[in-house]
Amino acid sequence: MTASPFATHEVFNQTPSLGDMDLWNDDPALQGAVRAFGRLDNELLKSLAAFGERWGTAEMAEFGRLANENPPKLRTYDPHGYRADRVEFHPAYHALMRERMAAGIHCSTWGPDGKLSKPGAFVARAARQMMSAEVEQGHQCPIVMTHAATGALLSEPSLLKEWLPKIRSREYDPAFQPADMKASVTLGMGMTEKQGGSDVRANTTRAERDGDAYRIIGHKWFFSAPMSDAFLVLAQANDGLTCFLMPRFQPDGRVNALRLRRLKDKLGNRSNASSEVEFQGAYARRCGPEGEGIKTIIGMVALTRLDCVIGALGILRAALLQAIHHARFRMAFQKKLIDQPLMRAVIADLALEREAALALGFRLARAFDHPNDADEAAYARLITPAAKLYVCKMVPGFVYECLECMGGNGYIEENSIARLYREAPLNAIWEGSGNIMALDVLRGVMREGDAAEGLLARLAKETEALPGAHAAIVRIQKEFASANREAHARRATEALAQLAAAAALAASAPPAIAEIYATRRLSGIAGRNYGDPVPDALAEELFPRSFSRTA
Ligand SMILES: Cc1cc2nc3c(=O)[nH]c(=O)nc-3n(C[C@H](O)[C@H](O)[C@H](O)COP(=O)(O)OP(=O)(O)OC[C@H]3O[C@@H](n4cnc5c(N)ncnc54)[C@H](O)[C@@H]3O)c2cc1C
């Protein structure tokens, strides 16, 4: 065969495409976390393996690409000029939603009465949530909110009874029609207004009594997944800020008065629709007592914060495995990149950080599996915001470093790591930005001092053999007790998250990993960027724990 007259060169030393992956079997670190903190019996093992294989296919990755390259479109009016207020999604988005709901990620922790469905349900769900977040993040938003909504509905038994059966259905039904005509429902949340998101007490949207129900007048500045079937919304009622359930359709079957003004043009998270909305006397029902809106919706917010952490873990893994894959194939200066001492140090350091985040996230999920245990409740109360601050904030720098491991190829849109980079800051922002998380931890420490002291004592015991742990505890106590404690809250919260991560590693990972993490992070001797060298034998252990496939 003669060479093409147009061939100028042979292509070599480019990394092969990842192709089909196995998100469970190729991730021993994830398996270790589920084993340590969940109930990994044979049935769950089989189910997670099947899930990891399916979500790792090139077909699922392609759905993710298409859903982001074909973002949702707002149809404000129909062709005849009538208000439509509908959002159209690409079929790939629907395919992702269908698969995720079939796996029950929106509901698997809830039994028919809204109580925990079975022991270990949160950890098992976290594994599926993380693996699917490795593939696509935008469609997580309605899944996560639907799952979390039950946390608020628990405050209003009549609403729970009405909505939970359809929340628990695994048959995705995107039809735009009243909930009672549908196989399943999804739910969203409306808290943030133009004049303030973190400070929801500044909400001006008001609620007026209309018989047993209410009419809501006002707006929301961020209102994601607007095609959901109902929303948990905060509005000012007579007795103060109150939580409401606002369905997309009124009881008489007419479309409710939610007017979608426009969709946000976002940095990332393109497959997900985030809208600006006005409520023009929208029908709603009270969820929880009047004036207790924050207390009610916190039941939902705590769960979405947990999912911000778990979703962030998905991004970390997706970026890290690409870096490892690239470094295993790419030659530079006569060696595979993975064998160049400095690249080994960078990737091992990244893998170490991911191990800690993973252990922390799954230890946290375990706390949600024990809602009636006071110690676990204290863990969830303080470590949810601490982990959200620590893990979600690490994502942009982490993805950036992984991207750089791939050189110029990392910066090219065709590589999905570019999409991860745009996605990276989001989990830290929504559901409470970094400072808000630190202030929330501080509030918990101040209001529930005994519970906080008890938690620190337990963490101290769990980390007593680790270098730097004692000094870290003294530092945390000092910063939270400082006269200027608000200004110290970030440092103290990060240190608390690192201590909890070290404890979680000690319980779930090989001892050498917990030890080096503690040495680096608790003693505060780590550099500001990744690349602190680790012993060669440990690097050999870390790489396959993050991504065991080598071919
Ligand atoms: C893509 C996307 C989708 C979203 N979807 C939804 C949705 O569906 N529903 C919904 O209700 N919201 C949604 N949000 C809104 C999101 O939850 C808020 O943007 C977020 O909570 C921050 O609120 P804010 O934008 O009003 O910022 P602000 O509250 O103005 O905060 C700005 C900055 O100030 C800091 N800050 C605030 N108070 C203090 C303080 N006391 N001390 C120190 N620092 C402080 C914050 O940490 C933050 O860094 C979405 C946001 C995004 C980006």
Coordinates of C-alpha atoms and ligand atoms in Angstrom, one line a residue:
M1 CA 0.0 0.0 0.0
T2 CA 1.4 3.4 -0.9
A3 CA 1.3 6.2 1.7
S4 CA -1.3 8.9 1.2
P5 CA 0.2 11.8 -0.7
F6 CA -1.1 14.1 2.0
A7 CA 0.4 12.3 4.9
T8 CA 3.1 14.5 6.5
H9 CA 3.8 12.5 9.6
E10 CA 3.1 9.5 11.7
V11 CA 1.0 10.2 14.9
F12 CA 2.5 8.6 18.0
N13 CA 3.0 9.4 21.7
Q14 CA -0.5 10.7 22.0
T15 CA -2.5 9.1 24.8
P16 CA -5.2 6.7 23.7
S17 CA -8.8 7.6 24.5
L18 CA -10.1 6.2 27.8
G19 CA -13.0 4.4 26.0
D20 CA -15.3 2.3 28.3
M21 CA -14.3 2.5 31.9
D22 CA -15.3 0.7 35.1
L23 CA -16.0 3.3 37.7
W24 CA -16.3 0.9 40.5
N25 CA -13.8 -1.9 39.9
D26 CA -11.1 0.6 38.8
D27 CA -11.5 2.6 41.9
P28 CA -10.2 0.6 44.9
A29 CA -10.1 3.8 47.1
L30 CA -13.9 4.1 46.6
Q31 CA -14.4 0.5 47.4
G32 CA -12.4 0.9 50.6
A33 CA -14.5 3.9 51.7
V34 CA -17.8 2.1 51.1
R35 CA -16.5 -1.0 52.9
A36 CA -15.3 1.0 55.9
F37 CA -18.4 3.3 56.3
G38 CA -21.3 1.4 54.7
R39 CA -22.7 -2.1 54.6
L40 CA -21.0 -3.7 51.6
D41 CA -22.7 -7.1 51.3
N42 CA -22.7 -9.2 48.1
E43 CA -25.9 -7.7 46.8
L44 CA -24.7 -4.1 47.1
L45 CA -21.3 -5.1 45.7
K46 CA -23.0 -6.5 42.6
S47 CA -25.3 -3.6 42.2
L48 CA -22.4 -1.0 42.6
A49 CA -20.3 -3.0 40.2
A50 CA -23.1 -3.0 37.6
F51 CA -23.7 0.7 38.1
G52 CA -20.0 1.6 37.7
E53 CA -19.7 -0.4 34.6
R54 CA -22.8 1.2 33.0
W55 CA -21.9 4.7 34.0
G56 CA -18.4 4.2 32.8
T57 CA -19.4 3.4 29.3
A58 CA -18.4 5.7 26.5
E59 CA -22.1 6.0 25.7
M60 CA -22.8 7.7 29.0
A61 CA -19.8 10.0 28.6
E62 CA -21.3 10.9 25.2
F63 CA -24.6 11.7 26.8
G64 CA -22.7 14.0 29.1
R65 CA -21.0 15.8 26.2
L66 CA -24.1 16.2 24.2
A67 CA -26.2 17.5 27.2
N68 CA -23.6 20.2 27.7
E69 CA -23.0 21.1 24.1
N70 CA -26.8 21.4 23.6
P71 CA -27.9 23.5 26.6
P72 CA -31.5 23.9 27.6
K73 CA -33.7 26.5 25.8
L74 CA -36.4 28.6 27.4
R75 CA -39.7 28.8 25.5
T76 CA -41.3 31.8 27.1
Y77 CA -44.3 31.8 24.7
D78 CA -45.9 29.3 22.4
P79 CA -46.2 30.1 18.6
H80 CA -49.6 31.7 19.3
G81 CA -48.3 34.2 21.8
Y82 CA -49.6 32.4 24.9
R83 CA -47.3 32.1 27.9
A84 CA -45.5 28.7 27.9
D85 CA -42.8 29.1 30.5
R86 CA -41.3 25.8 29.5
V87 CA -37.7 24.6 29.1
E88 CA -36.6 22.2 26.4
F89 CA -33.7 19.8 27.0
H90 CA -31.6 17.7 24.6
P91 CA -32.5 14.0 24.5
A92 CA -29.1 13.3 26.1
Y93 CA -30.1 15.2 29.2
H94 CA -33.3 13.1 29.4
A95 CA -31.3 9.9 29.0
L96 CA -29.0 10.9 31.9
M97 CA -32.0 11.7 34.1
R98 CA -33.8 8.5 33.2
E99 CA -30.7 6.4 34.1
R100 CA -30.1 8.2 37.4
M101 CA -33.7 8.0 38.5
A102 CA -33.8 4.3 37.6
A103 CA -30.9 3.8 40.0
G104 CA -32.9 5.6 42.7
I105 CA -30.3 8.3 43.4
H106 CA -33.1 10.8 43.9
C107 CA -34.9 8.6 46.5
S108 CA -33.1 5.4 47.6
T109 CA -32.5 6.6 51.2
W110 CA -36.2 7.1 51.9
G111 CA -38.6 4.4 53.0
P112 CA -42.4 4.8 52.3
D113 CA -42.7 6.8 55.6
G114 CA -39.8 9.1 54.9
K115 CA -37.5 7.3 57.3
L116 CA -34.2 5.6 56.4
S117 CA -35.0 2.9 53.8
K118 CA -32.3 0.5 55.1
P119 CA -29.1 0.5 57.1
G120 CA -26.2 2.0 55.1
A121 CA -28.5 3.6 52.5
F122 CA -26.7 6.9 52.5
V123 CA -23.3 5.4 51.9
A124 CA -24.6 3.2 49.2
R125 CA -26.3 6.1 47.5
A126 CA -23.2 8.3 47.9
A127 CA -21.2 5.7 45.9
R128 CA -23.7 5.9 43.0
Q129 CA -24.0 9.7 43.3
M130 CA -20.2 10.0 43.1
M131 CA -19.8 7.7 40.2
S132 CA -22.5 9.4 38.2
A133 CA -21.0 12.8 39.1
E134 CA -17.8 11.6 37.4
V135 CA -19.7 11.5 34.2
E136 CA -22.0 14.6 34.2
Q137 CA -22.7 17.2 36.8
G138 CA -25.5 19.4 35.5
H139 CA -28.4 16.9 35.6
Q140 CA -27.4 16.1 39.2
C141 CA -29.1 19.4 40.3
P142 CA -32.7 18.2 40.0
I143 CA -31.7 14.7 41.3
V144 CA -30.0 16.1 44.4
M145 CA -32.8 18.6 45.1
T146 CA -35.5 15.9 44.7
H147 CA -33.6 13.7 47.1
A148 CA -33.1 16.5 49.6
A149 CA -36.7 17.8 49.4
T150 CA -37.9 15.0 51.6
G151 CA -35.8 16.5 54.4
A152 CA -38.1 19.6 54.3
L153 CA -41.3 17.7 53.6
L154 CA -40.8 15.7 56.8
S155 CA -41.9 19.0 58.6
E156 CA -45.4 18.7 57.0
P157 CA -46.8 15.2 57.2
S158 CA -49.7 15.9 54.9
L159 CA -47.4 17.1 52.1
L160 CA -45.0 14.2 52.7
K161 CA -47.9 11.7 52.4
E162 CA -49.0 13.3 49.1
W163 CA -45.6 13.8 47.4
L164 CA -43.3 11.0 48.7
P165 CA -44.9 8.1 46.7
K166 CA -44.1 10.0 43.5
I167 CA -40.7 11.1 44.7
R168 CA -39.9 7.4 45.4
S169 CA -40.9 6.3 41.9
R170 CA -37.9 5.4 39.7
E171 CA -39.6 5.9 36.4
Y172 CA -38.5 9.3 35.0
D173 CA -41.4 11.3 33.6
P174 CA -40.5 14.6 32.1
A175 CA -44.1 15.3 30.9
F176 CA -45.3 18.9 31.6
Q177 CA -48.5 18.0 33.4
P178 CA -50.0 17.9 36.9
A179 CA -48.2 15.7 39.3
D180 CA -51.1 13.4 39.9
M181 CA -51.0 12.4 36.2
K182 CA -47.3 11.6 36.2
A183 CA -45.3 8.4 37.0
S184 CA -42.8 10.4 39.1
V185 CA -41.9 13.9 40.1
T186 CA -38.8 16.0 40.6
L187 CA -38.5 19.0 43.0
G188 CA -36.5 22.2 43.1
M189 CA -35.8 24.9 45.6
G190 CA -36.2 28.7 45.5
M191 CA -34.4 30.7 48.2
T192 CA -32.0 33.1 46.5
E193 CA -33.3 36.6 45.6
K194 CA -31.7 39.5 43.9
Q195 CA -30.9 41.5 47.1
G196 CA -29.3 38.5 48.9
G197 CA -28.9 34.8 48.8
S198 CA -26.8 33.9 51.9
D199 CA -28.9 36.3 53.9
V200 CA -32.3 34.8 53.2
R201 CA -33.9 36.9 56.0
A202 CA -33.6 39.7 53.4
N203 CA -36.2 37.9 51.2
T204 CA -38.9 40.2 50.0
T205 CA -41.1 37.7 48.3
R206 CA -44.4 37.6 50.2
A207 CA -47.1 35.1 50.9
E208 CA -50.8 36.0 51.3
R209 CA -53.4 33.6 52.7
D210 CA -55.9 32.2 50.2
G211 CA -58.1 29.9 52.1
D212 CA -56.1 26.9 53.2
A213 CA -53.4 27.8 50.7
Y214 CA -51.3 30.9 50.0
R215 CA -50.5 33.1 47.0
I216 CA -46.8 33.9 46.5
I217 CA -45.8 37.3 45.0
G218 CA -42.2 38.2 44.2
H219 CA -39.2 36.6 42.5
K220 CA -36.2 34.3 42.8
W221 CA -32.9 35.3 41.2
F222 CA -31.6 31.7 41.0
F223 CA -34.1 29.0 40.4
S224 CA -32.6 25.9 39.0
A225 CA -34.3 23.0 37.3
P226 CA -37.4 25.1 36.6
M227 CA -39.2 22.2 34.9
S228 CA -39.5 20.4 38.2
D229 CA -42.9 19.5 39.4
A230 CA -42.8 21.5 42.6
F231 CA -40.4 23.7 44.5
L232 CA -39.7 24.4 48.2
V233 CA -39.8 28.2 48.3
L234 CA -39.1 30.7 51.0
A235 CA -41.5 33.7 51.4
Q236 CA -42.5 36.2 54.0
A237 CA -45.9 35.3 55.6
N238 CA -47.6 37.1 58.5
D239 CA -45.4 35.4 61.1
G240 CA -42.2 35.8 59.2
L241 CA -40.1 33.8 56.7
T242 CA -41.9 30.6 55.9
C243 CA -41.3 27.5 53.7
F244 CA -43.9 26.7 51.0
L245 CA -44.4 23.9 48.5
M246 CA -45.2 25.5 45.2
P247 CA -46.4 23.0 42.5
R248 CA -46.0 23.7 38.8
F249 CA -49.7 23.2 38.3
Q250 CA -52.6 24.5 40.5
P251 CA -55.1 22.0 42.0
D252 CA -57.6 22.8 39.2
G253 CA -55.1 21.7 36.6
R254 CA -54.1 25.1 35.3
V255 CA -50.4 26.0 35.0
N256 CA -49.3 27.8 38.2
A257 CA -48.2 31.5 37.9
L258 CA -44.5 30.9 37.7
R259 CA -43.1 33.2 35.0
L260 CA -39.6 32.3 33.8
R261 CA -37.9 35.5 32.8
R262 CA -34.7 34.0 31.4
L263 CA -32.1 31.3 31.8
K264 CA -28.7 32.2 33.3
D265 CA -25.8 32.1 31.0
K266 CA -23.4 30.2 33.3
L267 CA -19.7 29.6 33.4
G268 CA -20.3 25.8 33.5
N269 CA -23.1 23.5 34.5
R270 CA -24.5 24.1 31.0
S271 CA -26.8 21.1 30.8
N272 CA -28.8 22.3 33.8
A273 CA -31.3 25.1 33.4
S274 CA -31.0 27.8 36.1
S275 CA -33.7 30.4 35.7
E276 CA -34.8 33.8 37.0
V277 CA -38.5 33.6 37.9
E278 CA -41.3 35.8 39.0
F279 CA -44.3 34.5 41.0
Q280 CA -47.4 36.4 40.1
G281 CA -49.7 35.1 42.8
A282 CA -48.5 31.6 42.5
Y283 CA -50.4 28.9 44.4
A284 CA -48.5 27.3 47.3
R285 CA -49.0 25.4 50.4
R286 CA -47.2 25.9 53.7
C287 CA -44.5 23.4 54.6
G288 CA -43.8 23.7 58.3
P289 CA -45.0 26.4 60.7
E290 CA -45.2 30.1 59.7
G291 CA -42.0 31.9 60.7
E292 CA -40.0 28.7 60.8
G293 CA -39.0 28.8 57.1
I294 CA -35.2 28.5 57.7
K295 CA -35.6 25.7 60.3
T296 CA -37.8 23.8 57.8
I297 CA -35.7 24.3 54.7
I298 CA -32.5 23.5 56.6
G299 CA -33.7 19.9 56.5
M300 CA -33.3 20.1 52.7
V301 CA -30.2 22.2 52.7
A302 CA -28.2 19.9 54.9
L303 CA -28.8 17.1 52.4
T304 CA -27.9 19.2 49.4
R305 CA -24.7 20.2 51.2
L306 CA -23.8 16.6 51.7
D307 CA -24.3 16.1 48.0
C308 CA -22.1 19.1 47.1
V309 CA -19.3 17.2 48.8
I310 CA -20.1 13.9 47.1
G311 CA -20.5 15.6 43.7
A312 CA -17.2 17.3 44.2
L313 CA -15.6 13.9 44.9
G314 CA -16.9 12.8 41.5
I315 CA -15.1 15.7 39.8
L316 CA -11.9 15.0 41.7
R317 CA -11.9 11.4 40.6
A318 CA -12.8 12.2 37.0
A319 CA -9.9 14.7 36.7
L320 CA -7.4 12.6 38.6
L321 CA -7.9 9.5 36.5
Q322 CA -7.4 11.5 33.3
A323 CA -4.1 12.9 34.7
I324 CA -3.0 9.4 35.7
H325 CA -4.0 7.9 32.4
H326 CA -2.2 10.5 30.4
A327 CA 1.0 10.2 32.6
R328 CA 1.0 6.5 32.1
F329 CA 1.2 6.8 28.4
R330 CA 2.9 10.0 27.5
M331 CA 6.7 10.0 27.0
A332 CA 8.8 13.1 27.6
F333 CA 12.5 13.2 27.9
Q334 CA 12.9 9.5 27.4
K335 CA 10.6 8.4 30.2
K336 CA 6.9 7.9 30.8
L337 CA 5.6 11.0 32.6
I338 CA 4.5 8.9 35.5
D339 CA 8.1 7.8 36.0
Q340 CA 9.5 11.4 36.0
P341 CA 10.2 12.0 39.7
L342 CA 8.5 15.5 39.7
M343 CA 5.4 14.3 37.9
R344 CA 5.2 11.3 40.3
A345 CA 5.3 13.8 43.2
V346 CA 2.5 15.9 41.8
I347 CA 0.2 13.1 41.0
A348 CA 0.8 11.3 44.2
D349 CA 0.1 14.5 46.1
L350 CA -3.2 14.9 44.2
A351 CA -4.1 11.3 44.8
L352 CA -3.4 11.8 48.5
E353 CA -5.6 14.8 48.7
R354 CA -8.4 12.9 46.9
E355 CA -8.1 10.0 49.3
A356 CA -8.6 12.3 52.2
A357 CA -11.6 14.1 50.6
L358 CA -13.1 10.7 49.7
A359 CA -12.7 9.3 53.2
L360 CA -14.2 12.4 54.7
G361 CA -17.2 12.5 52.3
F362 CA -18.1 8.8 52.9
R363 CA -17.5 9.1 56.7
L364 CA -20.0 12.1 56.5
A365 CA -22.5 10.0 54.5
R366 CA -22.3 7.4 57.3
A367 CA -23.4 10.0 59.9
F368 CA -26.6 10.5 57.8
D369 CA -27.2 6.8 58.1
H370 CA -27.5 7.1 61.9
P371 CA -30.0 10.0 62.4
N372 CA -31.0 8.8 65.9
D373 CA -27.4 8.6 67.3
A374 CA -26.5 11.8 69.1
D375 CA -22.7 11.5 68.3
E376 CA -23.4 11.0 64.6
A377 CA -25.9 13.9 64.6
A378 CA -23.2 16.1 66.1
Y379 CA -20.8 14.9 63.4
A380 CA -23.3 15.7 60.6
R381 CA -24.1 19.1 62.1
L382 CA -20.5 20.3 62.2
I383 CA -18.7 18.3 59.6
T384 CA -21.3 18.8 56.8
P385 CA -20.4 22.5 56.5
A386 CA -16.8 21.9 57.3
A387 CA -16.5 19.2 54.5
K388 CA -18.4 21.4 52.1
L389 CA -15.9 24.2 52.7
Y390 CA -12.8 22.0 52.5
V391 CA -13.7 19.5 49.7
C392 CA -15.6 21.8 47.4
K393 CA -13.1 24.6 47.6
M394 CA -10.2 22.2 46.7
V395 CA -11.8 21.3 43.4
P396 CA -10.8 24.2 41.1
G397 CA -7.1 24.0 42.1
F398 CA -7.2 20.2 41.9
V399 CA -8.8 20.1 38.5
Y400 CA -6.4 22.8 37.2
E401 CA -3.4 20.7 38.4
C402 CA -4.8 17.6 36.7
L403 CA -5.4 19.5 33.6
E404 CA -1.8 20.8 33.6
C405 CA -0.5 17.2 33.9
M406 CA -2.0 16.7 30.4
G407 CA -0.2 19.7 29.0
G408 CA -1.8 21.5 26.1
N409 CA -4.2 18.7 25.6
G410 CA -5.8 19.4 28.9
Y411 CA -6.8 22.9 27.8
I412 CA -8.7 21.7 24.7
E413 CA -12.5 21.5 24.9
E414 CA -12.6 18.1 23.3
N415 CA -11.1 16.7 26.4
S416 CA -13.8 16.6 29.0
I417 CA -11.4 17.9 31.7
A418 CA -12.0 21.4 30.2
R419 CA -15.7 21.0 31.1
L420 CA -14.7 19.8 34.6
Y421 CA -12.7 22.9 35.0
R422 CA -15.7 25.2 34.3
E423 CA -17.8 23.1 36.6
A424 CA -15.3 23.1 39.4
P425 CA -16.2 26.2 41.4
L426 CA -20.0 25.6 41.6
N427 CA -20.3 23.1 44.5
A428 CA -18.5 25.6 46.7
I429 CA -20.9 28.4 45.8
W430 CA -24.4 27.1 45.9
E431 CA -26.1 26.0 49.0
G432 CA -23.9 28.3 51.0
S433 CA -20.5 29.7 49.9
G434 CA -17.2 29.2 51.7
N435 CA -17.5 31.9 54.3
I436 CA -21.1 31.0 55.1
M437 CA -20.0 27.4 55.8
A438 CA -17.3 28.6 58.1
L439 CA -19.8 30.8 59.9
D440 CA -22.2 27.9 60.2
V441 CA -19.6 25.8 61.8
L442 CA -18.8 28.6 64.2
R443 CA -22.5 29.0 65.0
G444 CA -22.7 25.3 65.8
V445 CA -19.6 25.4 68.0
M446 CA -21.0 28.4 69.9
R447 CA -24.6 27.2 70.3
E448 CA -23.9 23.5 70.9
G449 CA -20.6 23.7 72.8
D450 CA -20.9 20.4 74.6
A451 CA -21.7 18.5 71.3
A452 CA -18.7 20.2 69.6
E453 CA -16.4 19.4 72.5
G454 CA -17.6 15.8 72.4
L455 CA -16.9 15.6 68.7
L456 CA -13.4 17.0 69.1
A457 CA -12.7 14.5 71.9
R458 CA -13.8 11.6 69.6
L459 CA -11.7 12.9 66.7
A460 CA -8.7 13.3 69.1
K461 CA -9.1 9.6 70.1
E462 CA -9.4 8.5 66.5
T463 CA -6.3 10.4 65.4
E464 CA -4.1 10.0 68.6
A465 CA -1.5 7.9 66.7
L466 CA -1.2 10.4 63.9
P467 CA 1.5 13.1 63.7
G468 CA 0.3 16.7 64.1
A469 CA -3.2 15.7 65.4
H470 CA -2.8 17.0 68.9
A471 CA -1.4 20.4 67.8
A472 CA -4.2 20.7 65.3
I473 CA -6.8 20.2 68.0
V474 CA -5.2 22.8 70.2
R475 CA -5.2 25.2 67.2
I476 CA -8.9 24.5 66.4
Q477 CA -9.9 25.2 70.0
K478 CA -7.9 28.4 70.1
E479 CA -9.2 29.8 66.9
F480 CA -12.9 29.1 67.7
A481 CA -12.4 30.7 71.1
S482 CA -10.5 33.7 69.8
A483 CA -12.0 37.2 70.5
N484 CA -12.1 37.8 66.8
R485 CA -13.5 34.3 66.1
E486 CA -15.4 35.2 62.9
A487 CA -12.2 36.3 61.2
H488 CA -10.6 33.0 62.3
A489 CA -13.6 30.8 61.3
R490 CA -12.2 29.8 57.9
R491 CA -8.9 28.6 59.3
A492 CA -10.5 26.8 62.2
T493 CA -13.1 25.1 59.9
E494 CA -10.5 24.0 57.4
A495 CA -8.4 22.6 60.2
L496 CA -11.4 20.8 61.6
A497 CA -12.2 19.3 58.2
Q498 CA -8.5 18.1 57.8
L499 CA -8.6 16.6 61.3
A500 CA -11.9 14.7 60.4
A501 CA -10.3 13.7 57.1
A502 CA -7.3 12.2 58.9
A503 CA -9.6 10.3 61.3
A504 CA -11.6 9.0 58.3
L505 CA -8.4 7.9 56.5
A506 CA -7.2 6.2 59.7
A507 CA -10.5 4.2 59.6
S508 CA -10.6 3.4 55.9
A509 CA -7.2 3.6 54.1
P510 CA -3.9 1.9 54.5
P511 CA -2.0 3.3 57.6
A512 CA 0.8 4.9 55.5
I513 CA -1.7 7.1 53.7
A514 CA -3.4 8.4 56.9
E515 CA 0.1 9.0 58.3
I516 CA 1.5 11.0 55.4
Y517 CA -1.7 13.0 55.1
A518 CA -1.6 13.9 58.8
T519 CA 2.1 14.8 58.6
R520 CA 1.5 17.1 55.6
R521 CA -1.8 18.7 56.4
L522 CA -2.2 18.6 60.2
S523 CA 1.4 19.7 60.8
G524 CA 0.9 22.4 58.2
I525 CA 4.1 21.7 56.4
A526 CA 2.6 21.1 52.9
G527 CA 3.4 23.5 50.1
R528 CA 0.7 25.8 48.7
N529 CA 0.7 23.9 45.4
Y530 CA 0.7 20.1 44.8
G531 CA 4.0 18.4 44.4
D532 CA 5.4 17.5 47.9
P533 CA 7.3 14.3 47.2
V534 CA 6.0 11.0 48.7
P535 CA 8.1 7.9 49.2
D536 CA 8.2 5.8 46.0
A537 CA 6.5 2.8 47.6
L538 CA 3.6 5.0 48.7
A539 CA 3.2 6.5 45.2
E540 CA 3.1 2.9 43.9
E541 CA 0.2 2.3 46.2
L542 CA -1.6 5.5 45.6
F543 CA -1.8 5.4 41.8
P544 CA -3.7 2.1 41.4
R545 CA -5.9 2.9 44.4
S546 CA -7.1 5.9 42.4
F547 CA -7.2 4.2 39.0
S548 CA -6.3 0.6 38.8
R549 CA -6.6 0.2 35.1
T550 CA -3.2 0.4 33.5
A551 CA -3.9 -0.5 29.8
Ligands
LIG1 C1 -25.6 27.8 38.9 C2 -26.3 28.2 40.1 C3 -27.5 27.7 40.4 C4 -28.2 28.0 41.6 N1 -29.4 27.5 41.8 C5 -30.2 27.9 42.9 C6 -31.5 27.4 43.1 O1 -32.0 26.5 42.4 N2 -32.1 27.9 44.2 C7 -31.6 28.8 45.0 O2 -32.3 29.2 46.0 N3 -30.4 29.3 44.8 C8 -29.7 28.9 43.8 N4 -28.4 29.4 43.5 C9 -27.9 30.5 44.4 C10 -26.8 30.2 45.3 O3 -27.3 29.3 46.4 C11 -26.3 31.5 45.9 O4 -25.7 32.2 44.8 C12 -25.3 31.4 47.0 O5 -26.0 30.9 48.1 C13 -24.7 32.7 47.4 O6 -25.6 33.7 47.5 P1 -25.5 35.1 46.7 O7 -25.2 34.8 45.3 O8 -26.7 36.0 47.0 O9 -24.2 35.8 47.3 P2 -24.0 36.7 48.7 O10 -25.0 36.1 49.7 O11 -24.2 38.1 48.3 O12 -22.6 36.3 49.0 C14 -21.5 36.8 48.3 C15 -20.2 36.4 49.0 O13 -20.2 37.0 50.3 C16 -19.9 36.0 51.3 N5 -20.6 36.4 52.5 C17 -22.0 36.5 52.7 N6 -22.2 36.9 54.0 C18 -21.0 36.9 54.6 C19 -20.6 37.2 56.0 N7 -21.5 37.5 56.9 N8 -19.3 37.2 56.3 C20 -18.4 36.9 55.3 N9 -18.7 36.7 54.0 C21 -20.0 36.6 53.7 C22 -20.4 34.7 50.7 O14 -19.7 33.6 51.2 C23 -20.0 34.9 49.2 O15 -18.7 34.5 49.0 C24 -27.7 29.0 42.4 C25 -26.4 29.6 42.2 C26 -25.7 29.2 41.0 C27 -24.4 29.8 40.7

